[in-house]
CSV table of C-alpha atoms in Angstrom, one decimal:
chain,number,residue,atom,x,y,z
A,19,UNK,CA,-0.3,7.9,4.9
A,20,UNK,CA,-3.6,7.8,2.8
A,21,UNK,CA,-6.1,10.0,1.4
A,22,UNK,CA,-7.9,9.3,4.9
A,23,UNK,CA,-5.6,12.7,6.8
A,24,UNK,CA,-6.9,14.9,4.0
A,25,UNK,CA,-10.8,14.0,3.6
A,26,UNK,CA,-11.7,13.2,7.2
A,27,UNK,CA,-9.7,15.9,8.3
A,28,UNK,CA,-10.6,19.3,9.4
A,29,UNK,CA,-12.6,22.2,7.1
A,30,UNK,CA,-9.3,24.3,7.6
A,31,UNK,CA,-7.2,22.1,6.6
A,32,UNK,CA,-9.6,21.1,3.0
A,33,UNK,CA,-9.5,25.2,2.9
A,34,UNK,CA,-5.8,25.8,3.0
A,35,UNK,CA,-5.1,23.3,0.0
A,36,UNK,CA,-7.4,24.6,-2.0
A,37,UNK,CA,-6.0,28.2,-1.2
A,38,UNK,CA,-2.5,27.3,-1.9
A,39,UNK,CA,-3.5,25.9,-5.0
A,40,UNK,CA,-5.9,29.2,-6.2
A,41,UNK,CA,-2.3,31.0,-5.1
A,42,UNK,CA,-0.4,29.0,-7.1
A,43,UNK,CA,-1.1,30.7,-10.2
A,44,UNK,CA,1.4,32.0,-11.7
A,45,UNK,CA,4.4,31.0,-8.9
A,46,UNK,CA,7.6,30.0,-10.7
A,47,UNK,CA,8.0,26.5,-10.3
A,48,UNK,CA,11.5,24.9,-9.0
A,49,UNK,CA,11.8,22.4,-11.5
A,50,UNK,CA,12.8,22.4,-14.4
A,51,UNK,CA,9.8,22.6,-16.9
A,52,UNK,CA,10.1,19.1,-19.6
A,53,UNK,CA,8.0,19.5,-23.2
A,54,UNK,CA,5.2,17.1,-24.2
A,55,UNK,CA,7.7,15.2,-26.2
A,56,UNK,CA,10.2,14.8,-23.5
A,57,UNK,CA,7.5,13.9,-21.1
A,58,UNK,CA,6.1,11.1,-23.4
A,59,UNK,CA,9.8,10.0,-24.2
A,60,UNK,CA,10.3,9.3,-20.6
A,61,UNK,CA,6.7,8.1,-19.7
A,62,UNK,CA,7.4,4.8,-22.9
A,63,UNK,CA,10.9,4.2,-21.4
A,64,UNK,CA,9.3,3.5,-17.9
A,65,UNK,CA,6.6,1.9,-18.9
A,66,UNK,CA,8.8,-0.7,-20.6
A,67,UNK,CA,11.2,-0.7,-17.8
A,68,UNK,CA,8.5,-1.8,-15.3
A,69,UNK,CA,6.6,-4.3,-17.9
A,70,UNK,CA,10.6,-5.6,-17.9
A,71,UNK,CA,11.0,-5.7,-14.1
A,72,UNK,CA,7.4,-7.4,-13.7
A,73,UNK,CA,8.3,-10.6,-16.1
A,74,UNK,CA,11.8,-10.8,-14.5
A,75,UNK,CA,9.8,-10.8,-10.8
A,76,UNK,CA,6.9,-13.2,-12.1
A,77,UNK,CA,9.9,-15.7,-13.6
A,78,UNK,CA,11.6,-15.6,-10.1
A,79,UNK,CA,8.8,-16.4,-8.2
A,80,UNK,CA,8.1,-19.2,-11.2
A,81,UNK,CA,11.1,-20.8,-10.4
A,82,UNK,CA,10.5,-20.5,-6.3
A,83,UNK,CA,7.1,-22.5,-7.0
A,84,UNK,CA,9.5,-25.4,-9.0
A,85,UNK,CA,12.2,-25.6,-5.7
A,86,UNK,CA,8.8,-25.8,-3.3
A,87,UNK,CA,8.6,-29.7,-2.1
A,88,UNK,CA,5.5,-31.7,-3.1
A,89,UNK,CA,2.4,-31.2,-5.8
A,90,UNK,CA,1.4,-28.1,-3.3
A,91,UNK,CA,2.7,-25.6,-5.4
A,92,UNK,CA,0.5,-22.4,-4.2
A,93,UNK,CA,1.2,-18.4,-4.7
A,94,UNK,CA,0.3,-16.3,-1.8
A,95,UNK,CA,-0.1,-12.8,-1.9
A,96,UNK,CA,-0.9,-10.3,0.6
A,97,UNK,CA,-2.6,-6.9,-0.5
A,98,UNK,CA,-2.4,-4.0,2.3
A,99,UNK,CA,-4.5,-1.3,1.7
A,100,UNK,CA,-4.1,2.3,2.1
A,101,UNK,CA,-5.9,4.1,5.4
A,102,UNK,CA,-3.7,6.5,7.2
A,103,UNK,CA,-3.7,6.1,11.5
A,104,UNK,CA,-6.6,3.7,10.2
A,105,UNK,CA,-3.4,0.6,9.6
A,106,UNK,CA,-3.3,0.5,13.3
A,107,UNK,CA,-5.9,-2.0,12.4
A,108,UNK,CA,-3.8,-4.1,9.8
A,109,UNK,CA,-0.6,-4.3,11.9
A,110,UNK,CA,-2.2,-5.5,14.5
A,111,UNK,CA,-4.4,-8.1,12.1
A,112,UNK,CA,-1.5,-9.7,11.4
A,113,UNK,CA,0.2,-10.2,14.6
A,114,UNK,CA,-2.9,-11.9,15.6
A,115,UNK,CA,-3.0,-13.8,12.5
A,116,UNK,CA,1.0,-14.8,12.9
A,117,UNK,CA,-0.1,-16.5,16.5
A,118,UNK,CA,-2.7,-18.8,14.2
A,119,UNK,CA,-1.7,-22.3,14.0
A,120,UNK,CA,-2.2,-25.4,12.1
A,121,UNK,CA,-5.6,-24.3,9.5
A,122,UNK,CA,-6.2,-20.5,8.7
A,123,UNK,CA,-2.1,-20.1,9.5
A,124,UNK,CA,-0.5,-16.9,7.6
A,125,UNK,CA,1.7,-18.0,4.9
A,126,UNK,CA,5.2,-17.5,3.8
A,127,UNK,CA,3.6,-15.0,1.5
A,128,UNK,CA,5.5,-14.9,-2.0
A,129,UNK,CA,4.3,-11.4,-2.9
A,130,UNK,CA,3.3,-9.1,-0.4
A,131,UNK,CA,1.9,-5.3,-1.9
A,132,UNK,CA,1.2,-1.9,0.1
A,133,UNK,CA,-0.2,1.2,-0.3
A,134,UNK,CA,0.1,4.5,1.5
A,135,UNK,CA,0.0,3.4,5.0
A,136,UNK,CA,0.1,-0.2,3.9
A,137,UNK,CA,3.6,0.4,1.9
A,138,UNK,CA,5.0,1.5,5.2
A,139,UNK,CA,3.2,-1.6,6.8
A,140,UNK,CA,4.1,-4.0,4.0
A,141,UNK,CA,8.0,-4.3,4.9
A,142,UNK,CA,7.1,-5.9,8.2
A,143,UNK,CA,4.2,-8.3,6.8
A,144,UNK,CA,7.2,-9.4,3.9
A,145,UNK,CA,9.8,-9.9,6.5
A,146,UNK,CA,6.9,-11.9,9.0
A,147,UNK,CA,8.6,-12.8,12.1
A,148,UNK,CA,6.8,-12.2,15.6
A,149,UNK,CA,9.1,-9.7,16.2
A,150,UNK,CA,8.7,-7.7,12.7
A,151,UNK,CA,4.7,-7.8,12.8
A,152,UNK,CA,5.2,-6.7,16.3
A,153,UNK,CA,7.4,-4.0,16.4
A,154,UNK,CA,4.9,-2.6,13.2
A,155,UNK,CA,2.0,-2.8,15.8
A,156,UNK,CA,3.8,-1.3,18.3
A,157,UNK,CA,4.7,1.9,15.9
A,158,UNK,CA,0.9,2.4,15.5
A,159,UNK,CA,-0.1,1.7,19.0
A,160,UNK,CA,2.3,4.9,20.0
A,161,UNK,CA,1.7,7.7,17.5
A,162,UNK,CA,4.0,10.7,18.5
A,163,UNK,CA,2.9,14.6,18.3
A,164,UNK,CA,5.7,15.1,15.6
A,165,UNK,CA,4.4,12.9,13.0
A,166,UNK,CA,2.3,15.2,11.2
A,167,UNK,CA,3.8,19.3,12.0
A,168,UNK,CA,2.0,22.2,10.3
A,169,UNK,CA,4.9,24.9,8.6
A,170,UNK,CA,4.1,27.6,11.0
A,171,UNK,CA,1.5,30.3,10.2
A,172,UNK,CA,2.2,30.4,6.4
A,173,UNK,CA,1.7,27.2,5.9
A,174,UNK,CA,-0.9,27.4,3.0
A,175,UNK,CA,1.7,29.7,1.5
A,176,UNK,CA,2.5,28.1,-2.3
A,177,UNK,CA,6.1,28.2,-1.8
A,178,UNK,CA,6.0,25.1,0.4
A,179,UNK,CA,5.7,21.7,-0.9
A,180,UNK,CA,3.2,20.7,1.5
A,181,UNK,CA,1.3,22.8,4.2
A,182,UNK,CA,2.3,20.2,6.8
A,183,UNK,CA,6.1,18.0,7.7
A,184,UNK,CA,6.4,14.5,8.8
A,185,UNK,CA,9.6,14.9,10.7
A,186,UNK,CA,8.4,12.1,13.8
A,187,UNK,CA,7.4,9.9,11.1
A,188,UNK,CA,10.4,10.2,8.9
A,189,UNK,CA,12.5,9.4,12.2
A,190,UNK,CA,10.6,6.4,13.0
A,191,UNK,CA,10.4,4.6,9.9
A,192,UNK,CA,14.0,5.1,9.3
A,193,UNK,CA,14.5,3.5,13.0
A,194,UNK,CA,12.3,0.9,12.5
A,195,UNK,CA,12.7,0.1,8.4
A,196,UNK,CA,16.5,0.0,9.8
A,197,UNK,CA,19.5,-1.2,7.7
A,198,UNK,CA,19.3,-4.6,9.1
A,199,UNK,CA,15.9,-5.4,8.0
A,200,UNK,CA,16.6,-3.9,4.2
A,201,UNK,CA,19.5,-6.5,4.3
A,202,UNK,CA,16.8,-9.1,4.9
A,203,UNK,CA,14.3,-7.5,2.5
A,204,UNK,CA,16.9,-7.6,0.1
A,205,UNK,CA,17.7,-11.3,0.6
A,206,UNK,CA,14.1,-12.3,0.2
A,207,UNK,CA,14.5,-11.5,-2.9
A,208,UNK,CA,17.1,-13.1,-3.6
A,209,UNK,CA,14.6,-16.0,-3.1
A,210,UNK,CA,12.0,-15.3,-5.1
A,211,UNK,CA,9.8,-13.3,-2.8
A,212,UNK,CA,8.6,-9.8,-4.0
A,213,UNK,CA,7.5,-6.7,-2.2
A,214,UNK,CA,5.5,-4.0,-4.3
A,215,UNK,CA,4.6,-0.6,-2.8
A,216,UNK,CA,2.3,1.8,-4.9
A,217,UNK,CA,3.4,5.5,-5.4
A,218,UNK,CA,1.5,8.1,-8.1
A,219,UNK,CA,4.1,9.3,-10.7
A,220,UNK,CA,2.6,12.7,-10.5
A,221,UNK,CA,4.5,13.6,-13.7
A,222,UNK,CA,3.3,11.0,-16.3
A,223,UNK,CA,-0.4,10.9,-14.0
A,224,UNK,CA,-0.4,7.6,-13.9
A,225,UNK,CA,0.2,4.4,-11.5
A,226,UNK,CA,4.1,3.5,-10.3
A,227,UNK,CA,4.7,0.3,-8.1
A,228,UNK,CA,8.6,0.3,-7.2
A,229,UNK,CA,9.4,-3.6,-6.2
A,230,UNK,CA,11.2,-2.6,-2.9
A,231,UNK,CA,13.6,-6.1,-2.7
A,232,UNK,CA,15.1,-4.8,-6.0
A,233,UNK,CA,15.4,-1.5,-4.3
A,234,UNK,CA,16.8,-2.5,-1.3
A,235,UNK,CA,19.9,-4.8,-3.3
A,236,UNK,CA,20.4,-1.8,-4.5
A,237,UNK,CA,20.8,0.3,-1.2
A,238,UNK,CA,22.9,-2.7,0.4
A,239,UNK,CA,25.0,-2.7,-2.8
A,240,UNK,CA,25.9,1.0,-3.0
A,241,UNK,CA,25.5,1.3,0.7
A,242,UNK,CA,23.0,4.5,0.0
A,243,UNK,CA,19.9,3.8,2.0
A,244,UNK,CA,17.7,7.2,1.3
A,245,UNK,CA,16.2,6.0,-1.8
A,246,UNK,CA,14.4,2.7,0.2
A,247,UNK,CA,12.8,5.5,2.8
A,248,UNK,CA,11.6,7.7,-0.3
A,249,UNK,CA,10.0,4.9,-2.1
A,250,UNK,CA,8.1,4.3,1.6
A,251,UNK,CA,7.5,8.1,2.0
A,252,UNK,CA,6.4,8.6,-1.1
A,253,UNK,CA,3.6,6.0,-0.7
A,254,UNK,CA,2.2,7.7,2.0
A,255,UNK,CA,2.8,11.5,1.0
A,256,UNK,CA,-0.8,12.5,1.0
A,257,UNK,CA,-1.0,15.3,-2.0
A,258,UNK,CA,-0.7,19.0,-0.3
A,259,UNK,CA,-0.8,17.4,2.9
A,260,UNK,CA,2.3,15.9,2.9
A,261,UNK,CA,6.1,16.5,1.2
A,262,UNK,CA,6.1,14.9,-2.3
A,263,UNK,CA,9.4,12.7,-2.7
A,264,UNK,CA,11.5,12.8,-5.9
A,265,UNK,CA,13.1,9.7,-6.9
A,266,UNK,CA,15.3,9.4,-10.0
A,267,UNK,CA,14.2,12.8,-11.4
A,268,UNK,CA,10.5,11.9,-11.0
A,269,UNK,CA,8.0,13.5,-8.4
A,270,UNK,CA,5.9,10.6,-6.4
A,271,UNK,CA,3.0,11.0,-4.1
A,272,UNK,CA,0.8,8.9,-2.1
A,273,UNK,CA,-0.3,5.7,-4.1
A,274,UNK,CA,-3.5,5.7,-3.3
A,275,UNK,CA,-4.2,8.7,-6.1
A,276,UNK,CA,-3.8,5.6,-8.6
A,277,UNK,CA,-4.7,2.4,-6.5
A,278,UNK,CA,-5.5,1.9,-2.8
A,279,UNK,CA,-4.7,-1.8,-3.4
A,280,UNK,CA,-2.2,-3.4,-5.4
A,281,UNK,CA,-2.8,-6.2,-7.0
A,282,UNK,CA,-1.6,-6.4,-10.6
A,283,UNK,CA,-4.8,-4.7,-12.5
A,284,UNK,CA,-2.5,-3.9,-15.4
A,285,UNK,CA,-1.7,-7.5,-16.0
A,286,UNK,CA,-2.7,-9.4,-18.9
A,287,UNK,CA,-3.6,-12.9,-18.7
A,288,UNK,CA,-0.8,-13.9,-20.9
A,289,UNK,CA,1.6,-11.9,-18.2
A,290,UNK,CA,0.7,-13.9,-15.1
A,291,UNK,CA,2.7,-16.7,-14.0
A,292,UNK,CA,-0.2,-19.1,-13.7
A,293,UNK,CA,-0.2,-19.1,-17.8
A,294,UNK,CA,3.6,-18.4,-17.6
A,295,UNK,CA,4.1,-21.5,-15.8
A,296,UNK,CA,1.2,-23.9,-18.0
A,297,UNK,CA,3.7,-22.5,-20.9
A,298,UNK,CA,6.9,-23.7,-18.9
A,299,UNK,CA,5.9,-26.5,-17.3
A,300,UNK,CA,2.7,-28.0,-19.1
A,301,UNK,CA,3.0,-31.5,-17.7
A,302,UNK,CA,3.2,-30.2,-14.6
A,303,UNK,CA,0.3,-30.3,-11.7
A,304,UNK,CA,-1.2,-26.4,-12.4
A,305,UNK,CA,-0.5,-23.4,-9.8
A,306,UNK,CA,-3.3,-22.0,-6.8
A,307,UNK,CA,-3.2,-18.7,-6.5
A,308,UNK,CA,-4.4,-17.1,-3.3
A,309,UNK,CA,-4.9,-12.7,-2.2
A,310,UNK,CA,-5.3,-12.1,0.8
A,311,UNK,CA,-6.4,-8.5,0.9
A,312,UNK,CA,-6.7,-6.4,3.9
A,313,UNK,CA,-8.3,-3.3,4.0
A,314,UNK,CA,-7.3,-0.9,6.6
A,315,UNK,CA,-10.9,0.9,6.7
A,316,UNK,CA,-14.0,0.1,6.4
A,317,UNK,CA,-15.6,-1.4,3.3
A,318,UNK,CA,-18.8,0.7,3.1
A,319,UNK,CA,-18.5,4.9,3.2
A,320,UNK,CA,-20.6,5.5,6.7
A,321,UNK,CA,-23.5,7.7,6.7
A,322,UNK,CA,-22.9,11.4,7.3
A,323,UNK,CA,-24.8,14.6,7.5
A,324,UNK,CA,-23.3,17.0,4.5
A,325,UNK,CA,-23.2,20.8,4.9
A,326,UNK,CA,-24.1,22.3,1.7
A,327,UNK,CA,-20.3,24.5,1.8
A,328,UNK,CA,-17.8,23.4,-0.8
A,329,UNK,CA,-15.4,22.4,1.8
A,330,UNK,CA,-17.9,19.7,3.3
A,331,UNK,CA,-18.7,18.8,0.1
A,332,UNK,CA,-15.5,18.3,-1.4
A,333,UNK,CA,-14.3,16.3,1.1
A,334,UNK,CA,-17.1,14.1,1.3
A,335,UNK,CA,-16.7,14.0,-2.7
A,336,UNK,CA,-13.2,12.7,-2.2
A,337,UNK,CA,-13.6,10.4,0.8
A,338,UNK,CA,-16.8,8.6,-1.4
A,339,UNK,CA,-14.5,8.4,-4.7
A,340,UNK,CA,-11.5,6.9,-2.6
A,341,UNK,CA,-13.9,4.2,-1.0
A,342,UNK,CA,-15.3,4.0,-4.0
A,343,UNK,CA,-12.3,3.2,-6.5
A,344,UNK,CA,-11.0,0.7,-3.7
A,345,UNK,CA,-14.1,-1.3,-3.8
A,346,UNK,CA,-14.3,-1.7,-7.8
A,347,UNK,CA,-10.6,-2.5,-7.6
A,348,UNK,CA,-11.4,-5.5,-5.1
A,349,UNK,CA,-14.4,-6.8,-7.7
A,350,UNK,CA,-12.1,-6.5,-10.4
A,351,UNK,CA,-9.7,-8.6,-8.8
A,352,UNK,CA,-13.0,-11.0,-8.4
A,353,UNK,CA,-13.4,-10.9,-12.1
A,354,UNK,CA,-10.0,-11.5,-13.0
A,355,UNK,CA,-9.4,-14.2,-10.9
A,356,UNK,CA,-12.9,-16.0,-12.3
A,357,UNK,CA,-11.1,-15.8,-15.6
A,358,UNK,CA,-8.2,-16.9,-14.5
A,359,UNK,CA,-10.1,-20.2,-13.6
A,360,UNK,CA,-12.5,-20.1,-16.3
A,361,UNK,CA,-9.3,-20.4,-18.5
A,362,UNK,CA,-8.0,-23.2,-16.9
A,363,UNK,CA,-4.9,-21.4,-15.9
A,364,UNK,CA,-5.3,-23.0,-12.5
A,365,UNK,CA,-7.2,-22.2,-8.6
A,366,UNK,CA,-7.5,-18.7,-8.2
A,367,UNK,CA,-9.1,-17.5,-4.3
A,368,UNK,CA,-9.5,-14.0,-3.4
A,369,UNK,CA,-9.9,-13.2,0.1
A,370,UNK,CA,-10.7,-10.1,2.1
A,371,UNK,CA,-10.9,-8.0,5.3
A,372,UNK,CA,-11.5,-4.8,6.8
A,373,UNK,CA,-13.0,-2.8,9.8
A,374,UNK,CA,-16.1,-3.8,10.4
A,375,UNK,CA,-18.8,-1.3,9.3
A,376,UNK,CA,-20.2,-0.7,12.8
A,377,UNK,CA,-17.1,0.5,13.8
A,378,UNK,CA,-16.8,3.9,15.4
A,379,UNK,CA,-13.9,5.6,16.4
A,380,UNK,CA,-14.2,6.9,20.2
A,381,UNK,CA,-12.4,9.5,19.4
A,382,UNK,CA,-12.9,12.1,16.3
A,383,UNK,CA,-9.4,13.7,14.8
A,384,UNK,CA,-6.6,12.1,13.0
A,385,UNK,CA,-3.6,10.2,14.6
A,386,UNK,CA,-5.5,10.0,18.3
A,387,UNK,CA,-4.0,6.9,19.9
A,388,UNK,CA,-6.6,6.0,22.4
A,389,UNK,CA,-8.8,5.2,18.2
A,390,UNK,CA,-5.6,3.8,17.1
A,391,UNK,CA,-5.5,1.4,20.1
A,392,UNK,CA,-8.7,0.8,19.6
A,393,UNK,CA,-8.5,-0.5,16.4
A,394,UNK,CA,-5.3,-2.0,16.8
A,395,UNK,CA,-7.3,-4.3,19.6
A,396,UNK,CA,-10.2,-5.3,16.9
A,397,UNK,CA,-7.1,-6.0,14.5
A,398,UNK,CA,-5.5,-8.5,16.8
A,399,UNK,CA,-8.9,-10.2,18.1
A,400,UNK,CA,-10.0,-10.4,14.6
A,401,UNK,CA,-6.6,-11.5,13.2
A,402,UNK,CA,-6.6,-14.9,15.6
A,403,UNK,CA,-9.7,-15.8,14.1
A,404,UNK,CA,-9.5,-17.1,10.6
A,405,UNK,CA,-13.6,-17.6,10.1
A,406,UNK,CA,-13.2,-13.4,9.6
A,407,UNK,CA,-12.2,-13.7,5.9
A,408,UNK,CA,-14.7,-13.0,3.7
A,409,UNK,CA,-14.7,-15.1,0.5
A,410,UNK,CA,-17.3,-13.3,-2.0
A,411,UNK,CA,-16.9,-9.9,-3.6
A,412,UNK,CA,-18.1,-6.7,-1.8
């Protein structure tokens, strides 16, 4: 569900990836092995796909902005980080935030964007009834043994995709993401509304955001639902820790390999819709843009004692990089959005949240529920109070 199961996780487990991968040498693979040319072929044709997709979505939620009533014509977007059993947290935030009302309310957000355990989050926040934010609570309130399942001794053995299964987790999401709510996902977007999750295209190595309302027309249309649940599993399959999930011909794995937030770094400012729309409309009153980005961990990497063995240190390597890429992320969403206003394209705000940094869990290891409740009961208190935000750059 994030990086987070892999670095914070037991030595043995750091040991048995890098095993299976020292024993991968010279396996036969089971797919089918593409040339450079091929590879680069395909990599261009997505590329432009997506950079088609993005101006298709940023016109659609253009012309939502022009049906709103009034001269209050404001963009909200919700960014949900990565974090693994650590997004007990976020669902919980937002039920607390939903309960808000009158000033600091949660918004009919227009985009909403996950990552890793915030992609599997993110349908929920999109869909944003009481009873959507809380059944996502309730799913991390009540981990099951069977989320995470080791494959038996051999494991580590190079065959496998992944030394561990998700088969309780793979069950739940496909009870809880059920048909019903895809429909509704899908109608969203119908209205302008967009809901980005991150995956890694581990083929071209490089970022992939599927929009999951096209997605889910697609799934209501053909009546094949699968694809929906891969794009979510795929999100959250932590590399060598979890099954990789191949969509359309392509292998994905956890977005947070690329970006633990989602937020449109790629973007030029010619691309965004507050300069589509000053194009459009430029006697119009200009657009406010507001991100609300919440971070399900905690914003600084915590002090720790590291054992000088290259499992310790590789995994403190990799948990400081993670935390680390997240944070410049954030600032460069800072920066952008100052030159968004610089510009003159229009109000730009960038909020933020996360665990606070005195936070510790009561419990060490990975998917205990008695840390997930813990956390989930910080999300909620914090989420009803809306002086939590933070409004300046890490």
């Amino acid at each position: 569900m994030n990086a987070r199961f892999t670095w914070t996780s037991s030595h043995s487990l750091t040991t048995a990836v890098s095993l299976a991968v020292l024993l991968t040498m010279g396996c036969a693979r089971s797919r089918v092995v593409q040339t450079d040319e091929v590879l680069v072929a395909e990599g261009d044709a997505r590329k432009a796909a997506l950079k088609a997709d993005a101006m298709i979505t940023g016109r659609a939620m253009i012309e939502r902005v022009l049906r709103s009533e009034g001269d209050d014509r404001t963009i909200d977007v919700l960014i949900i980080s990565g974090g693994g059993d650590f997004g007990a947290f976020g669902a919980a935030f937002l039920r607390g935030w939903s309960e808000i009302e009158g000033d600091g309310a949660m918004p009919l957000f227009d985009g909403v964007t996950g990552v890793s355990t915030g992609a599997l989050i993110a349908p929920f926040a999109f869909l944003g009834t009481k009873a959507d934010l809380l059944e996502c609570e309730n799913l991390y309130r009540n981990p099951k043994s069977d989320w995470v399942r080791t494959r038996g001794p051999l494991f580590f053995m190079p065959d496998n995709e992944s030394f561990a299964e998700v088969p309780g987790l793979e069950r739940e999401l496909r009870s809880s993401v059920s048909k019903e709510r895809i429909e509704r996902i899908a109608a969203q977007g119908e209205q302008g509304r967009a809901l980005f999750v991150n995956t890694t295209d581990l083929d071209q190595g490089c970022v992939h955001p599927f929009e999951l309302t096209t997605a889910a027309k697609l799934a209501c249309k053909t009546g094949d639902y699968e694809r929906v649940y891969k794009i979510l599993l795929a999100s959250a399959g932590i590399p060598g820790a979890f099954p990789p999930r191949e969509i359309d011909g392509t292998l994905y794995a956890d977005g947070g390999i690329t970006s633990n937030i989602l937020y449109g770094g790629l973007v030029k400012r010619e691309q965004t819709a507050m300069y589509r729309f000053n194009q459009l409309m430029p006697d119009e009153p200009k657009l406010k843009m507001r991100y609300w980005v919440l971070l399900n961990n905690q914003a600084r990497t915590l002090p720790h004692t590291t054992q000088p063995t290259w499992p310790d240190v590789i995994a403190r390597s990799i948990d400081i990089s993670i935390r680390a890429s997240t944070l410049t992320s954030l600032r460069h969403l800072y920066s952008f959005a100052e030159v968004l206003s610089l510009h003159g394209d229009g109000e730009v705000e960038v909020r933020w949240i996360g665990i606070p940094n005195e936070w510790r869990a009561p419990v060490e290891g990975i998917f205990e529920k008695e840390t997930m409740n813990n956390l989930a009961d910080l999300g909620y208190t914090m989420g009803k109070d809306p002086s939590v935000w933070n409004s300046e750059a890490p």
